[in-house]
mmCIF file of C-alpha atoms in Angstrom:
data_model
loop_
_atom_site.group_PDB
_atom_site.id
_atom_site.type_symbol
_atom_site.label_atom_id
_atom_site.label_comp_id
_atom_site.label_asym_id
_atom_site.label_seq_id
_atom_site.Cartn_x
_atom_site.Cartn_y
_atom_site.Cartn_z
ATOM 1 C CA MET A 1 -98.810 35.851 106.567
ATOM 2 C CA PHE A 2 -95.052 35.529 105.820
ATOM 3 C CA ALA A 3 -94.774 37.322 102.270
ATOM 4 C CA ALA A 4 -97.075 40.227 104.201
ATOM 5 C CA PHE A 5 -93.946 40.274 106.772
ATOM 6 C CA LEU A 6 -91.170 39.938 104.556
ATOM 7 C CA ALA A 7 -92.936 42.999 102.907
ATOM 8 C CA SER A 8 -93.164 44.897 105.489
ATOM 9 C CA LEU A 9 -89.876 44.024 106.936
ATOM 10 C CA ALA A 10 -88.453 44.653 103.503
ATOM 11 C CA SER A 11 -89.624 48.334 103.439
ATOM 12 C CA ALA A 12 -88.460 49.533 106.459
ATOM 13 C CA PHE A 13 -85.426 48.022 106.985
ATOM 14 C CA PHE A 14 -84.507 49.521 103.010
ATOM 15 C CA ARG A 15 -85.841 52.314 103.687
ATOM 16 C CA PRO A 16 -83.418 54.468 105.460
ATOM 17 C CA THR A 17 -80.491 54.660 103.213
ATOM 18 C CA CYS A 18 -82.582 56.274 100.605
ATOM 19 C CA ALA A 19 -81.819 59.818 101.146
ATOM 20 C CA PRO A 20 -84.830 62.075 100.281
ATOM 21 C CA ASN A 21 -82.711 64.359 97.776
ATOM 22 C CA GLU A 22 -81.002 61.730 96.093
ATOM 23 C CA ARG A 23 -83.299 58.310 95.575
ATOM 24 C CA ALA A 24 -87.300 58.278 96.224
ATOM 25 C CA CYS A 25 -88.467 54.852 96.765
ATOM 26 C CA SER A 26 -91.264 53.485 94.634
ATOM 27 C CA ASN A 27 -92.824 50.700 94.015
ATOM 28 C CA ARG A 28 -91.109 47.457 92.690
ATOM 29 C CA ARG A 29 -92.433 45.188 89.997
ATOM 30 C CA LEU A 30 -92.715 42.447 92.801
ATOM 31 C CA ASN A 31 -96.237 40.906 93.970
ATOM 32 C CA THR A 32 -95.553 41.745 97.199
ATOM 33 C CA GLY A 33 -96.162 45.549 96.451
ATOM 34 C CA VAL A 34 -93.442 46.061 98.824
ATOM 35 C CA SER A 35 -92.482 49.871 98.540
ATOM 36 C CA MET A 36 -88.499 49.424 97.984
ATOM 37 C CA CYS A 37 -85.310 51.038 96.777
ATOM 38 C CA PRO A 38 -84.828 51.642 93.094
ATOM 39 C CA GLY A 39 -82.079 49.285 92.004
ATOM 40 C CA TYR A 40 -81.955 47.037 95.154
ATOM 41 C CA PRO A 41 -82.976 43.401 94.032
ATOM 42 C CA GLY A 42 -85.990 41.567 94.313
ATOM 43 C CA PHE A 43 -86.962 38.823 97.093
ATOM 44 C CA ASP A 44 -87.774 35.514 96.162
ATOM 45 C CA PHE A 45 -90.808 34.622 98.107
ATOM 46 C CA GLU A 46 -90.782 30.763 97.692
ATOM 47 C CA SER A 47 -90.571 29.800 101.143
ATOM 48 C CA ALA A 48 -94.014 32.556 101.784
ATOM 49 C CA GLY A 49 -96.877 30.931 103.905
ATOM 50 C CA LYS A 50 -94.514 28.471 105.530
ATOM 51 C CA LEU A 51 -94.121 30.473 108.980
ATOM 52 C CA GLU A 52 -96.932 32.312 111.050
ATOM 53 C CA LEU A 53 -95.332 35.872 111.971
ATOM 54 C CA SER A 54 -97.591 38.514 114.025
ATOM 55 C CA PHE A 55 -94.686 41.005 115.181
ATOM 56 C CA GLU A 56 -94.972 42.584 111.636
ATOM 57 C CA ALA A 57 -95.834 45.738 112.613
ATOM 58 C CA SER A 58 -92.784 46.358 114.925
ATOM 59 C CA ILE A 59 -90.902 46.081 112.519
ATOM 60 C CA ARG A 60 -92.252 49.159 110.623
ATOM 61 C CA GLY A 61 -89.711 52.125 111.014
ATOM 62 C CA PHE A 62 -86.963 50.217 112.140
ATOM 63 C CA TYR A 63 -83.691 50.651 109.954
ATOM 64 C CA TYR A 64 -80.631 48.495 110.584
ATOM 65 C CA ALA A 65 -77.988 51.125 111.301
ATOM 66 C CA GLU A 66 -80.433 54.372 112.035
ATOM 67 C CA SER A 67 -83.154 53.119 114.343
ATOM 68 C CA SER A 68 -82.406 54.267 117.899
ATOM 69 C CA THR A 69 -81.114 51.725 120.568
ATOM 70 C CA ALA A 70 -84.383 51.559 122.538
ATOM 71 C CA ASP A 71 -86.089 50.450 118.926
ATOM 72 C CA MET A 72 -83.482 47.854 117.872
ATOM 73 C CA GLN A 73 -83.546 46.261 121.100
ATOM 74 C CA GLY A 74 -87.492 46.210 120.620
ATOM 75 C CA ILE A 75 -87.210 44.198 117.693
ATOM 76 C CA SER A 76 -84.440 42.461 118.826
ATOM 77 C CA ALA A 77 -87.034 41.121 122.090
ATOM 78 C CA ARG A 78 -89.626 40.213 119.420
ATOM 79 C CA VAL A 79 -86.918 38.221 117.087
ATOM 80 C CA PHE A 80 -85.901 36.298 120.233
ATOM 81 C CA SER A 81 -89.094 35.509 121.202
ATOM 82 C CA GLN A 82 -90.216 34.060 117.748
ATOM 83 C CA LEU A 83 -86.934 32.136 117.752
ATOM 84 C CA GLN A 84 -88.449 30.738 120.759
ATOM 85 C CA LYS A 85 -91.231 29.704 119.386
ATOM 86 C CA GLU A 86 -89.927 27.939 116.760
ATOM 87 C CA ALA A 87 -87.486 26.079 119.043
ATOM 88 C CA ALA A 88 -90.358 24.486 121.174
ATOM 89 C CA PRO A 89 -91.152 21.654 118.825
ATOM 90 C CA LEU A 90 -86.920 20.674 118.481
ATOM 91 C CA SER A 91 -87.813 19.792 122.815
ATOM 92 C CA ASP A 92 -89.593 16.502 121.051
ATOM 93 C CA SER A 93 -86.851 15.241 120.053
ATOM 94 C CA PRO A 94 -83.712 13.214 121.247
ATOM 95 C CA LEU A 95 -81.867 14.472 118.219
ATOM 96 C CA THR A 96 -83.013 18.010 118.521
ATOM 97 C CA SER A 97 -83.711 18.904 122.212
ATOM 98 C CA ALA A 98 -80.222 19.624 123.448
ATOM 99 C CA VAL A 99 -79.580 22.063 121.171
ATOM 100 C CA ALA A 100 -82.664 23.964 121.250
ATOM 101 C CA ARG A 101 -82.229 24.095 125.091
ATOM 102 C CA ARG A 102 -78.324 24.870 125.074
ATOM 103 C CA TYR A 103 -78.919 27.502 122.260
ATOM 104 C CA VAL A 104 -82.267 28.970 122.458
ATOM 105 C CA LEU A 105 -84.398 28.101 124.875
ATOM 106 C CA ASP A 106 -82.412 28.362 128.373
ATOM 107 C CA HIS A 107 -81.457 32.092 127.208
ATOM 108 C CA VAL A 108 -83.453 35.440 127.393
ATOM 109 C CA ASP A 109 -82.009 37.537 124.778
ATOM 110 C CA LEU A 110 -80.645 37.028 121.068
ATOM 111 C CA PRO A 111 -76.856 38.412 122.216
ATOM 112 C CA SER A 112 -76.097 35.413 125.173
ATOM 113 C CA ALA A 113 -77.633 33.244 122.876
ATOM 114 C CA MET A 114 -75.084 33.833 119.646
ATOM 115 C CA LEU A 115 -72.415 33.847 122.633
ATOM 116 C CA ALA A 116 -73.604 30.534 123.860
ATOM 117 C CA LEU A 117 -73.812 28.966 119.965
ATOM 118 C CA VAL A 118 -70.305 30.860 118.885
ATOM 119 C CA VAL A 119 -68.124 30.170 121.770
ATOM 120 C CA ASP A 120 -69.047 25.859 121.548
ATOM 121 C CA LYS A 121 -68.302 26.239 117.897
ATOM 122 C CA ILE A 122 -64.582 28.223 118.340
ATOM 123 C CA GLY A 123 -64.170 28.224 121.958
ATOM 124 C CA GLY A 124 -62.840 24.688 122.252
ATOM 125 C CA ALA A 125 -60.731 24.010 126.003
ATOM 126 C CA ASP A 126 -61.235 28.198 126.506
ATOM 127 C CA ALA A 127 -64.794 28.018 125.969
ATOM 128 C CA ASP A 128 -65.838 28.580 129.518
ATOM 129 C CA VAL A 129 -63.150 31.669 130.068
ATOM 130 C CA MET A 130 -64.359 32.676 126.618
ATOM 131 C CA CYS A 131 -67.419 33.061 127.193
ATOM 132 C CA GLU A 132 -67.247 34.773 130.754
ATOM 133 C CA GLN A 133 -65.070 37.020 129.006
ATOM 134 C CA LEU A 134 -67.291 37.704 125.556
ATOM 135 C CA GLN A 135 -70.335 38.709 127.768
ATOM 136 C CA PRO A 136 -69.899 42.259 128.520
ATOM 137 C CA ILE A 137 -69.164 42.590 125.169
ATOM 138 C CA ALA A 138 -72.525 40.730 123.652
ATOM 139 C CA LYS A 139 -74.452 43.118 125.820
ATOM 140 C CA LEU A 140 -72.928 46.011 123.938
ATOM 141 C CA PRO A 141 -75.843 47.647 121.717
ATOM 142 C CA SER A 142 -73.652 47.508 118.671
ATOM 143 C CA VAL A 143 -73.032 44.188 119.099
ATOM 144 C CA GLU A 144 -76.509 42.995 119.459
ATOM 145 C CA ARG A 145 -77.765 45.712 116.741
ATOM 146 C CA GLY A 146 -75.523 43.353 114.191
ATOM 147 C CA LEU A 147 -76.759 40.250 115.532
ATOM 148 C CA VAL A 148 -80.377 40.820 114.418
ATOM 149 C CA SER A 149 -79.749 42.811 111.576
ATOM 150 C CA ASP A 150 -77.762 40.224 110.041
ATOM 151 C CA LEU A 151 -80.457 37.563 110.855
ATOM 152 C CA VAL A 152 -83.132 39.487 109.301
ATOM 153 C CA LYS A 153 -81.110 40.537 106.325
ATOM 154 C CA ALA A 154 -80.421 36.536 106.208
ATOM 155 C CA VAL A 155 -84.315 35.417 106.687
ATOM 156 C CA LEU A 156 -84.888 38.362 103.593
ATOM 157 C CA VAL A 157 -82.673 37.395 101.263
ATOM 158 C CA ASP A 158 -82.067 33.457 100.998
ATOM 159 C CA PRO A 159 -85.259 31.788 99.871
ATOM 160 C CA ALA A 160 -83.220 28.643 101.824
ATOM 161 C CA ALA A 161 -84.029 30.234 105.425
ATOM 162 C CA ASP A 162 -87.784 28.938 106.105
ATOM 163 C CA SER A 163 -87.834 30.784 109.444
ATOM 164 C CA PHE A 164 -85.239 32.404 111.801
ATOM 165 C CA LEU A 165 -84.460 29.449 114.039
ATOM 166 C CA GLN A 166 -82.626 28.110 110.323
ATOM 167 C CA PRO A 167 -79.788 30.711 109.972
ATOM 168 C CA MET A 168 -79.641 31.003 113.731
ATOM 169 C CA MET A 169 -77.986 28.356 114.143
ATOM 170 C CA PHE A 170 -76.828 26.601 111.154
ATOM 171 C CA PHE A 171 -75.919 29.159 108.661
ATOM 172 C CA LYS A 172 -71.987 29.235 109.096
ATOM 173 C CA GLY A 173 -72.054 32.820 107.021
ATOM 174 C CA TYR A 174 -74.137 34.426 110.310
ATOM 175 C CA HIS A 175 -72.159 32.253 113.048
ATOM 176 C CA ALA A 176 -68.649 33.897 111.279
ATOM 177 C CA LEU A 177 -69.812 37.609 111.097
ATOM 178 C CA ALA A 178 -71.442 36.959 114.799
ATOM 179 C CA ALA A 179 -67.580 36.049 116.158
ATOM 180 C CA HIS A 180 -66.085 39.374 113.930
ATOM 181 C CA ARG A 181 -68.805 41.092 115.852
ATOM 182 C CA PHE A 182 -66.905 39.815 119.412
ATOM 183 C CA ALA A 183 -63.564 40.149 118.161
ATOM 184 C CA HIS A 184 -63.826 43.340 116.258
ATOM 185 C CA GLU A 185 -64.722 45.225 120.186
ATOM 186 C CA LEU A 186 -62.548 43.111 121.158
ATOM 187 C CA TRP A 187 -59.815 45.109 118.991
ATOM 188 C CA LYS A 188 -61.193 48.172 119.718
ATOM 189 C CA ILE A 189 -60.267 47.394 123.172
ATOM 190 C CA GLY A 190 -57.060 46.658 122.580
ATOM 191 C CA LYS A 191 -56.093 49.856 120.709
ATOM 192 C CA SER A 192 -58.032 52.200 123.207
ATOM 193 C CA VAL A 193 -55.627 51.166 125.829
ATOM 194 C CA SER A 194 -52.394 50.508 123.831
ATOM 195 C CA ALA A 195 -50.901 54.188 123.838
ATOM 196 C CA SER A 196 -47.671 52.802 121.707
ATOM 197 C CA GLY A 197 -49.701 50.823 119.052
ATOM 198 C CA GLU A 198 -48.402 47.480 119.927
ATOM 199 C CA LEU A 199 -50.689 44.473 120.274
ATOM 200 C CA THR A 200 -52.248 44.192 123.669
ATOM 201 C CA ALA A 201 -53.881 40.780 124.808
ATOM 202 C CA GLU A 202 -57.164 42.078 123.639
ATOM 203 C CA SER A 203 -55.866 42.079 120.277
ATOM 204 C CA TYR A 204 -54.254 38.930 120.324
ATOM 205 C CA ALA A 205 -57.626 37.684 121.589
ATOM 206 C CA ALA A 206 -59.359 38.647 118.635
ATOM 207 C CA LEU A 207 -56.841 37.438 116.271
ATOM 208 C CA LEU A 208 -57.612 33.863 118.219
ATOM 209 C CA ILE A 209 -61.184 34.419 117.230
ATOM 210 C CA GLN A 210 -60.709 35.199 113.603
ATOM 211 C CA SER A 211 -57.957 32.545 113.319
ATOM 212 C CA ARG A 212 -60.441 29.529 114.881
ATOM 213 C CA CYS A 213 -63.132 31.011 112.354
ATOM 214 C CA SER A 214 -60.874 30.610 109.680
ATOM 215 C CA GLU A 215 -60.238 27.383 110.542
ATOM 216 C CA LEU A 216 -64.006 26.473 111.520
ATOM 217 C CA PHE A 217 -65.894 28.255 109.056
ATOM 218 C CA GLY A 218 -63.293 28.835 105.976
ATOM 219 C CA VAL A 219 -64.498 32.733 106.604
ATOM 220 C CA ASP A 220 -61.365 35.007 107.341
ATOM 221 C CA ILE A 221 -62.263 38.236 108.202
ATOM 222 C CA HIS A 222 -59.383 40.325 110.148
ATOM 223 C CA PRO A 223 -61.013 41.952 113.478
ATOM 224 C CA ALA A 224 -60.178 45.112 112.474
ATOM 225 C CA ALA A 225 -62.371 45.549 109.542
ATOM 226 C CA THR A 226 -65.259 47.447 109.901
ATOM 227 C CA ILE A 227 -68.966 45.969 108.919
ATOM 228 C CA GLY A 228 -71.611 47.265 109.097
ATOM 229 C CA PRO A 229 -75.421 45.402 110.710
ATOM 230 C CA GLY A 230 -77.396 43.990 107.951
ATOM 231 C CA VAL A 231 -74.572 41.749 106.212
ATOM 232 C CA MET A 232 -75.830 38.175 104.499
ATOM 233 C CA LEU A 233 -72.488 36.164 103.840
ATOM 234 C CA ASP A 234 -74.356 33.762 101.583
ATOM 235 C CA HIS A 235 -72.711 29.717 102.093
ATOM 236 C CA ALA A 236 -69.458 31.861 102.974
ATOM 237 C CA THR A 237 -66.998 29.674 102.386
ATOM 238 C CA GLY A 238 -63.841 31.393 101.193
ATOM 239 C CA ILE A 239 -64.756 34.935 101.823
ATOM 240 C CA VAL A 240 -61.537 36.940 102.801
ATOM 241 C CA ILE A 241 -62.220 40.869 104.461
ATOM 242 C CA GLY A 242 -58.769 42.879 105.259
ATOM 243 C CA SER A 243 -57.817 44.816 108.053
ATOM 244 C CA THR A 244 -58.293 48.514 106.679
ATOM 245 C CA ALA A 245 -61.605 46.983 104.580
ATOM 246 C CA ILE A 246 -65.045 49.273 105.802
ATOM 247 C CA ILE A 247 -68.402 47.360 104.622
ATOM 248 C CA GLY A 248 -71.703 49.279 104.556
ATOM 249 C CA SER A 249 -75.209 47.914 105.803
ATOM 250 C CA ASP A 250 -77.762 45.932 104.046
ATOM 251 C CA ILE A 251 -75.455 43.605 102.151
ATOM 252 C CA TYR A 252 -75.457 40.689 100.505
ATOM 253 C CA CYS A 253 -72.096 38.778 99.658
ATOM 254 C CA LEU A 254 -71.447 35.295 98.466
ATOM 255 C CA HIS A 255 -68.939 32.805 98.882
ATOM 256 C CA GLN A 256 -65.143 32.887 97.883
ATOM 257 C CA VAL A 257 -65.325 36.998 97.518
ATOM 258 C CA THR A 258 -62.263 38.823 98.572
ATOM 259 C CA LEU A 259 -61.697 42.581 99.856
ATOM 260 C CA GLY A 260 -58.027 42.371 99.922
ATOM 261 C CA ALA A 261 -54.812 44.604 99.152
ATOM 262 C CA THR A 262 -52.712 44.626 96.018
ATOM 263 C CA GLY A 263 -50.144 43.752 97.333
ATOM 264 C CA LYS A 264 -48.050 46.898 96.800
ATOM 265 C CA PRO A 265 -46.658 48.936 99.948
ATOM 266 C CA THR A 266 -48.798 51.397 101.370
ATOM 267 C CA PHE A 267 -46.357 52.490 104.354
ATOM 268 C CA GLY A 268 -49.659 52.116 106.877
ATOM 269 C CA ALA A 269 -51.977 53.549 104.523
ATOM 270 C CA LYS A 270 -55.719 51.996 103.816
ATOM 271 C CA ARG A 271 -55.113 49.385 101.975
ATOM 272 C CA HIS A 272 -58.132 47.781 101.292
ATOM 273 C CA PRO A 273 -61.546 48.373 99.939
ATOM 274 C CA THR A 274 -64.485 50.785 101.137
ATOM 275 C CA VAL A 275 -67.850 48.987 100.137
ATOM 276 C CA GLY A 276 -71.107 51.093 100.449
ATOM 277 C CA ASN A 277 -74.693 49.991 101.320
ATOM 278 C CA ARG A 278 -77.409 48.028 99.683
ATOM 279 C CA CYS A 279 -74.363 46.651 97.797
ATOM 280 C CA VAL A 280 -74.148 42.721 96.298
ATOM 281 C CA LEU A 281 -70.919 40.831 95.793
ATOM 282 C CA GLY A 282 -71.341 38.108 93.549
ATOM 283 C CA ALA A 283 -69.706 34.790 93.974
ATOM 284 C CA GLY A 284 -65.917 34.389 93.362
ATOM 285 C CA SER A 285 -65.366 38.559 92.960
ATOM 286 C CA THR A 286 -62.327 40.023 94.061
ATOM 287 C CA VAL A 287 -62.227 43.546 94.734
ATOM 288 C CA LEU A 288 -58.476 44.837 95.660
ATOM 289 C CA GLY A 289 -57.164 48.031 96.987
ATOM 290 C CA ASP A 290 -58.109 51.200 98.659
ATOM 291 C CA ILE A 291 -61.264 51.437 96.059
ATOM 292 C CA THR A 292 -64.507 52.589 97.139
ATOM 293 C CA VAL A 293 -67.808 50.806 95.681
ATOM 294 C CA GLY A 294 -70.666 52.820 95.849
ATOM 295 C CA ASP A 295 -73.910 52.700 97.340
ATOM 296 C CA ASP A 296 -76.084 50.172 95.547
ATOM 297 C CA ALA A 297 -73.549 48.692 93.076
ATOM 298 C CA THR A 298 -72.962 44.916 92.028
ATOM 299 C CA ILE A 299 -70.496 43.140 91.754
ATOM 300 C CA GLY A 300 -70.664 40.412 89.261
ATOM 301 C CA ALA A 301 -69.628 36.657 89.654
ATOM 302 C CA ALA A 302 -65.693 35.867 89.577
ATOM 303 C CA ALA A 303 -65.139 39.717 88.603
ATOM 304 C CA ILE A 304 -61.584 41.351 89.827
ATOM 305 C CA ILE A 305 -62.052 45.251 90.615
ATOM 306 C CA THR A 306 -59.304 47.058 91.251
ATOM 307 C CA ARG A 307 -61.220 51.136 90.313
ATOM 308 C CA ASP A 308 -63.832 52.787 92.071
ATOM 309 C CA VAL A 309 -67.130 51.379 91.142
ATOM 310 C CA PRO A 310 -69.638 53.856 90.603
ATOM 311 C CA ILE A 311 -73.168 54.530 92.619
ATOM 312 C CA GLY A 312 -75.503 51.922 91.584
ATOM 313 C CA ALA A 313 -73.441 50.457 89.141
ATOM 314 C CA THR A 314 -73.216 46.597 87.968
ATOM 315 C CA VAL A 315 -69.284 45.579 87.000
ATOM 316 C CA VAL A 316 -68.268 41.945 85.311
ATOM 317 C CA GLY A 317 -64.974 40.538 84.522
ATOM 318 C CA ILE A 318 -62.187 43.248 84.821
ATOM 319 C CA ASN A 319 -63.236 46.580 86.218
ATOM 320 C CA LYS A 320 -66.475 46.360 82.867
ATOM 321 C CA VAL A 321 -68.887 48.199 83.989
ATOM 322 C CA VAL A 322 -72.234 47.728 81.970
ATOM 323 C CA GLU A 323 -75.723 48.079 81.541
ATOM 324 C CA LYS A 324 -79.076 46.966 81.678
ATOM 325 C CA GLN A 325 -80.826 47.285 78.192
ATOM 326 C CA GLY A 326 -84.531 48.691 78.265
ATOM 327 C CA LEU A 327 -87.094 47.755 80.686
ATOM 328 C CA VAL A 328 -87.110 44.783 82.298
ATOM 329 C CA GLU A 329 -89.766 42.780 83.738
ATOM 330 C CA CYS A 330 -88.432 40.420 86.556
ATOM 331 C CA GLU A 331 -84.626 41.464 88.460
ATOM 332 C CA TYR A 332 -83.789 38.228 87.792
ATOM 333 C CA THR A 333 -83.765 38.016 84.070
ATOM 334 C CA TRP A 334 -81.580 41.320 83.620
ATOM 335 C CA MET A 335 -79.815 41.278 80.203
ATOM 336 C CA TYR A 336 -76.569 43.115 79.865
ATOM 337 C CA ASP A 337 -74.463 44.407 76.913
ATOM 338 C CA ILE A 338 -71.077 42.865 78.197
#
């Protein structure tokens, strides 16, 4: 059942960014038979069968970025219902009953649950005030879209995720992204009320959230950075994303990734990368400057990128674009001419 759910989820979530006149979807060589976009890495279904999920039909036709607000909120409600089912057994143990109630069972939706969890982690002595002030932001459709899309992305691409509850409660990459989505909205409010461009109280509140996430999670994302829905920060430690960075949807990013500047003066111009949709950023990779990483690109582990990356390209080392050699039976056995 879980494999079937993942298959339908993958098919639904990854169709929209394949423009009909550019990249037609075709069957991948996976045991699920799912239709997916060419160039998208295959999923590891080793955890299939450990969950019983009945809401796969409701996922069909839902897109990370393009689905309507009503459709997104419907998916969010179904995902949260699943979270509550998974959290219910935690009430049987004194070690887990309190967290299950505080972060899932006592809430009515995913945004309120994630707000409680994130604020408990980063709020400190200001937790109650922070929670109260962030409640209107947590209810924004753009924030809810990010929260539900990021969670589904994590379940899809991480074989270590045996449930929705696991990444929701215990993956710091997901928590860091949720906190950033709150901070980003605060940052936008600050910019909108400051005619002179000076930092406002809202701007400093956003920077406060950034600072605490950096201290707690080891993830440093400037609140001005724009990040699309459906992003997975795997392991997450050491990720740095600069203020003018723009990241698309359906992104898999591993630890120690830097989206930074070159250090050269830009005199206020954009100085950080733009990353397209459906990209993979390998562990320890560094992407510098106002460059563009095209859709469907893969940045290899420890790569250093200072030039534009073509659509669908794989880049390793220092700006070296490589090609796959011949036909492959499995995406995990790609061979490259380095």
